[in-house]
Short mmCIF file of C-alpha atoms in Angstrom, two decimals:
data_model
loop_
_atom_site.label_atom_id
_atom_site.label_comp_id
_atom_site.label_asym_id
_atom_site.label_seq_id
_atom_site.Cartn_x
_atom_site.Cartn_y
_atom_site.Cartn_z
CA UNK Q 373 142.02 100.39 -165.85
CA UNK Q 374 140.20 98.58 -168.64
CA UNK Q 375 139.18 100.60 -171.67
CA UNK Q 376 135.58 101.76 -172.08
CA UNK Q 377 134.06 100.44 -175.30
CA UNK Q 378 130.44 101.38 -176.15
CA UNK Q 379 128.49 98.79 -178.10
CA UNK Q 380 125.19 100.29 -179.21
CA UNK Q 381 122.01 98.86 -180.62
CA UNK Q 382 119.69 101.18 -182.56
CA UNK Q 383 116.73 102.21 -180.43
CA UNK Q 384 113.44 103.28 -181.94
CA UNK Q 385 112.83 107.02 -181.65
CA UNK Q 386 110.60 107.79 -178.68
CA UNK Q 387 111.53 104.64 -176.77
CA UNK Q 388 113.61 104.99 -173.59
CA UNK Q 389 117.26 103.98 -173.81
CA UNK Q 390 118.24 101.20 -171.40
CA UNK Q 391 121.95 101.24 -170.63
CA UNK Q 392 123.50 97.99 -169.44
CA UNK Q 393 127.07 98.03 -168.13
CA UNK Q 394 129.05 94.84 -168.79
CA UNK Q 395 132.02 94.76 -166.44
CA UNK Q 396 135.36 94.38 -168.17
CA UNK Q 397 137.98 93.08 -165.76
CA UNK Q 398 139.78 90.86 -168.24
CA UNK Q 399 137.87 87.61 -167.61
CA UNK Q 400 134.69 87.22 -169.59
CA UNK Q 401 133.34 86.57 -173.07
CA UNK Q 402 132.45 90.23 -173.37
CA UNK Q 403 131.80 90.31 -177.09
CA UNK Q 404 129.13 87.59 -177.17
CA UNK Q 405 127.41 88.90 -174.02
CA UNK Q 406 127.38 92.44 -175.42
CA UNK Q 407 126.07 91.34 -178.81
CA UNK Q 408 123.23 89.39 -177.20
CA UNK Q 409 122.21 92.32 -174.98
CA UNK Q 410 122.39 94.73 -177.90
CA UNK Q 411 120.32 92.37 -180.04
CA UNK Q 412 117.44 92.60 -177.54
CA UNK Q 413 117.55 96.40 -177.44
CA UNK Q 414 120.04 97.52 -174.81
CA UNK Q 415 122.67 100.18 -175.19
CA UNK Q 416 125.70 98.29 -173.87
CA UNK Q 417 128.67 99.89 -172.14
CA UNK Q 418 131.57 97.44 -171.87
CA UNK Q 419 133.61 99.10 -169.17
CA UNK Q 420 136.19 98.71 -166.45
CA UNK Q 421 135.24 102.08 -164.98
CA UNK Q 422 133.47 101.69 -161.63
CA UNK Q 423 131.54 104.94 -161.90
CA UNK Q 424 130.24 104.16 -165.38
CA UNK Q 425 129.15 100.77 -164.09
CA UNK Q 426 127.34 102.32 -161.14
CA UNK Q 427 125.48 104.87 -163.32
CA UNK Q 428 124.05 102.35 -165.79
CA UNK Q 429 120.45 101.15 -165.58
CA UNK Q 430 121.68 97.58 -165.00
CA UNK Q 431 124.93 95.72 -164.43
CA UNK Q 432 126.15 92.42 -165.88
CA UNK Q 433 129.02 90.51 -164.27
CA UNK Q 434 130.34 88.03 -166.86
CA UNK Q 435 133.08 85.53 -166.14
CA UNK Q 436 135.02 82.55 -167.39
CA UNK Q 437 137.99 80.83 -165.81
CA UNK Q 438 139.15 80.45 -162.21
CA UNK Q 439 137.31 81.78 -159.13
CA UNK Q 440 140.40 83.11 -157.36
CA UNK Q 441 141.79 84.72 -160.51
CA UNK Q 442 138.42 86.35 -161.11
CA UNK Q 443 138.27 87.84 -157.61
CA UNK Q 444 141.84 89.11 -157.86
CA UNK Q 445 141.09 90.69 -161.25
CA UNK Q 446 138.00 92.45 -159.86
CA UNK Q 447 140.10 93.77 -156.97
CA UNK Q 448 142.94 94.84 -159.28
CA UNK Q 449 140.53 96.92 -161.38
CA UNK Q 450 138.71 98.31 -158.34
CA UNK Q 451 135.41 96.71 -159.31
CA UNK Q 452 134.50 94.69 -156.21
CA UNK Q 453 132.66 97.53 -154.53
CA UNK Q 454 130.72 98.62 -157.61
CA UNK Q 455 129.01 95.21 -157.79
CA UNK Q 456 128.05 95.46 -154.12
CA UNK Q 457 126.92 99.08 -154.54
CA UNK Q 458 124.69 98.35 -157.53
CA UNK Q 459 123.29 95.24 -155.83
CA UNK Q 460 122.33 97.29 -152.77
CA UNK Q 461 120.92 100.13 -154.89
CA UNK Q 462 118.03 98.09 -156.25
CA UNK Q 463 119.20 98.28 -159.88
CA UNK Q 464 119.14 94.93 -161.74
CA UNK Q 465 122.33 92.88 -161.49
CA UNK Q 466 122.96 89.78 -163.62
CA UNK Q 467 125.81 87.35 -163.00
CA UNK Q 468 126.76 84.88 -165.75
CA UNK Q 469 128.66 81.61 -165.22
CA UNK Q 470 131.73 82.46 -163.11
CA UNK Q 471 130.11 85.86 -162.68
CA UNK Q 472 127.38 84.01 -160.80
CA UNK Q 473 129.82 82.15 -158.56
CA UNK Q 474 131.71 85.27 -157.45
CA UNK Q 475 128.46 86.81 -156.19
CA UNK Q 476 128.56 84.19 -153.42
CA UNK Q 477 130.75 84.21 -150.33
CA UNK Q 478 133.15 81.45 -151.35
CA UNK Q 479 134.07 78.58 -153.66
CA UNK Q 480 135.90 75.30 -153.17
CA UNK Q 481 138.04 76.27 -156.16
CA UNK Q 482 140.08 78.85 -154.23
CA UNK Q 483 140.52 80.37 -150.76
CA UNK Q 484 139.70 83.85 -152.05
CA UNK Q 485 136.61 85.49 -150.59
CA UNK Q 486 133.72 86.05 -152.96
CA UNK Q 487 131.75 89.27 -153.19
CA UNK Q 488 129.26 88.11 -150.55
CA UNK Q 489 126.23 89.53 -152.35
CA UNK Q 490 124.61 86.09 -151.98
CA UNK Q 491 125.00 83.68 -149.07
CA UNK Q 492 126.70 80.32 -149.63
CA UNK Q 493 129.22 79.09 -152.15
CA UNK Q 494 130.10 76.72 -154.95
CA UNK Q 495 131.32 73.11 -154.82
CA UNK Q 496 133.14 71.06 -157.40
CA UNK Q 497 131.00 68.74 -159.49
CA UNK Q 498 131.36 65.03 -158.55
CA UNK Q 499 134.39 63.00 -159.59
CA UNK Q 500 132.23 60.40 -161.32
CA UNK Q 501 131.27 62.79 -164.14
CA UNK Q 502 133.50 64.40 -166.73
CA UNK Q 503 134.39 67.99 -165.92
CA UNK Q 504 133.99 70.60 -167.03
CA UNK Q 505 130.29 70.10 -167.57
CA UNK Q 506 130.15 71.37 -171.15
CA UNK Q 507 127.09 71.42 -173.35
CA UNK Q 508 123.31 71.65 -173.26
CA UNK Q 509 121.31 70.65 -170.20
CA UNK Q 510 117.70 70.92 -169.05
CA UNK Q 511 116.78 73.47 -166.39
CA UNK Q 512 113.84 72.82 -164.06
CA UNK Q 513 112.14 75.87 -162.54
CA UNK Q 514 111.47 75.42 -158.82
CA UNK Q 515 110.51 79.00 -157.97
CA UNK Q 516 108.82 81.77 -159.98
CA UNK Q 517 110.75 84.74 -161.30
CA UNK Q 518 109.79 87.35 -163.92
CA UNK Q 519 112.92 86.73 -166.01
CA UNK Q 520 111.98 83.10 -166.65
CA UNK Q 521 108.19 83.36 -166.59
CA UNK Q 522 107.98 82.84 -170.38
CA UNK Q 523 110.41 79.90 -170.43
CA UNK Q 524 108.95 76.39 -170.33
CA UNK Q 525 110.00 73.81 -167.72
CA UNK Q 526 112.89 71.74 -169.07
CA UNK Q 527 114.21 74.55 -171.26
CA UNK Q 528 117.75 73.73 -172.36
CA UNK Q 529 120.69 76.07 -171.84
CA UNK Q 530 124.40 75.88 -172.57
CA UNK Q 531 126.80 75.22 -169.67
CA UNK Q 532 130.59 75.30 -169.27
CA UNK Q 533 131.70 74.88 -165.64
CA UNK Q 534 133.34 72.59 -163.09
CA UNK Q 535 131.91 74.16 -159.91
CA UNK Q 536 128.37 75.15 -159.00
CA UNK Q 537 126.28 76.25 -156.02
CA UNK Q 538 124.05 73.72 -154.31
CA UNK Q 539 120.29 74.03 -154.42
CA UNK Q 540 119.47 76.68 -151.81
CA UNK Q 541 115.98 77.20 -150.37
CA UNK Q 542 114.71 80.71 -150.98
CA UNK Q 543 117.48 81.48 -153.48
CA UNK Q 544 117.42 78.86 -156.24
CA UNK Q 545 115.03 79.55 -159.13
CA UNK Q 546 116.15 76.78 -161.49
CA UNK Q 547 118.08 73.54 -161.09
CA UNK Q 548 120.02 71.23 -163.38
CA UNK Q 549 121.53 67.76 -162.89
CA UNK Q 550 125.09 66.75 -163.64
CA UNK Q 551 126.42 64.24 -161.16
CA UNK Q 552 124.32 66.06 -158.58
CA UNK Q 553 121.60 68.66 -158.52
CA UNK Q 554 122.91 72.22 -158.55
CA UNK Q 555 121.61 75.76 -158.89
CA UNK Q 556 121.39 76.74 -162.53
CA UNK Q 557 119.61 80.01 -161.68
CA UNK Q 558 119.51 81.95 -158.42
CA UNK Q 559 117.82 85.21 -157.51
CA UNK Q 560 117.41 87.52 -154.54
CA UNK Q 561 115.58 90.82 -154.88
CA UNK Q 562 117.23 92.69 -157.79
CA UNK Q 563 120.13 90.21 -158.14
CA UNK Q 564 119.77 87.38 -160.67
CA UNK Q 565 122.43 84.94 -161.84
CA UNK Q 566 122.80 81.97 -164.15
CA UNK Q 567 125.35 79.16 -164.13
CA UNK Q 568 124.73 78.70 -167.85
CA UNK Q 569 125.58 81.15 -170.65
CA UNK Q 570 122.39 82.82 -171.95
CA UNK Q 571 124.36 84.33 -174.85
CA UNK Q 572 125.22 80.80 -176.05
CA UNK Q 573 121.73 79.40 -175.45
CA UNK Q 574 119.83 80.43 -178.55
CA UNK Q 575 116.32 81.87 -178.38
CA UNK Q 576 115.80 80.92 -174.73
CA UNK Q 577 118.89 82.84 -173.68
CA UNK Q 578 117.89 85.87 -175.73
CA UNK Q 579 114.43 85.74 -174.16
CA UNK Q 580 116.00 85.87 -170.69
CA UNK Q 581 118.25 88.79 -171.66
CA UNK Q 582 115.32 90.64 -173.23
CA UNK Q 583 113.27 90.38 -170.05
CA UNK Q 584 116.26 91.54 -168.01
CA UNK Q 585 116.70 94.60 -170.26
CA UNK Q 586 112.99 95.45 -170.11
CA UNK Q 587 113.05 95.20 -166.31
CA UNK Q 588 116.05 97.52 -166.19
CA UNK Q 589 114.29 100.04 -168.40
CA UNK Q 590 111.21 99.99 -166.17
CA UNK Q 591 113.18 100.94 -163.04
#
């Protein structure tokens, strides 16, 4: 079991504390995600404990690396079901990068089943572009969502990935282009996910995290 490591941000007296659990299953840039969430006012619990994750106001699923390795790590730490449980509870869930891809049913990268919280899967980026897609890219909003309502069309975010979901009607909120159009942001009910790294995306990324934390605190 992964160790539980609280990472707290001072909260003004009288304001409600919003606790965000960042899942620690050994595959994610936990420190930068936690620092960004704390910077916008969350009390962050970096944890591999399923029950702590389920009790938080919101859940973040980070991820870097390989789809199959990620799914096996989640299973090894007993964290597959907690993501599904929180997603079905109505509490806010945020997937980041590979943490977005594992919310889907599958990926071309590996035969492992995804979590199945979202329908569909990820495909490899085309062979005629250099992979991984690494760096800043524009995101076009194609559907409204409260988390991105204050972000202008064409806002740039930082990406590092070789696979991505297609554009999916009724699910895709924002798209980007790299060899083909792909989903940069998806959302369904209380589940929201980004192919880019908000924590590496400057003020725009912090704005997205801040809105996510405020939404969690309002639940």
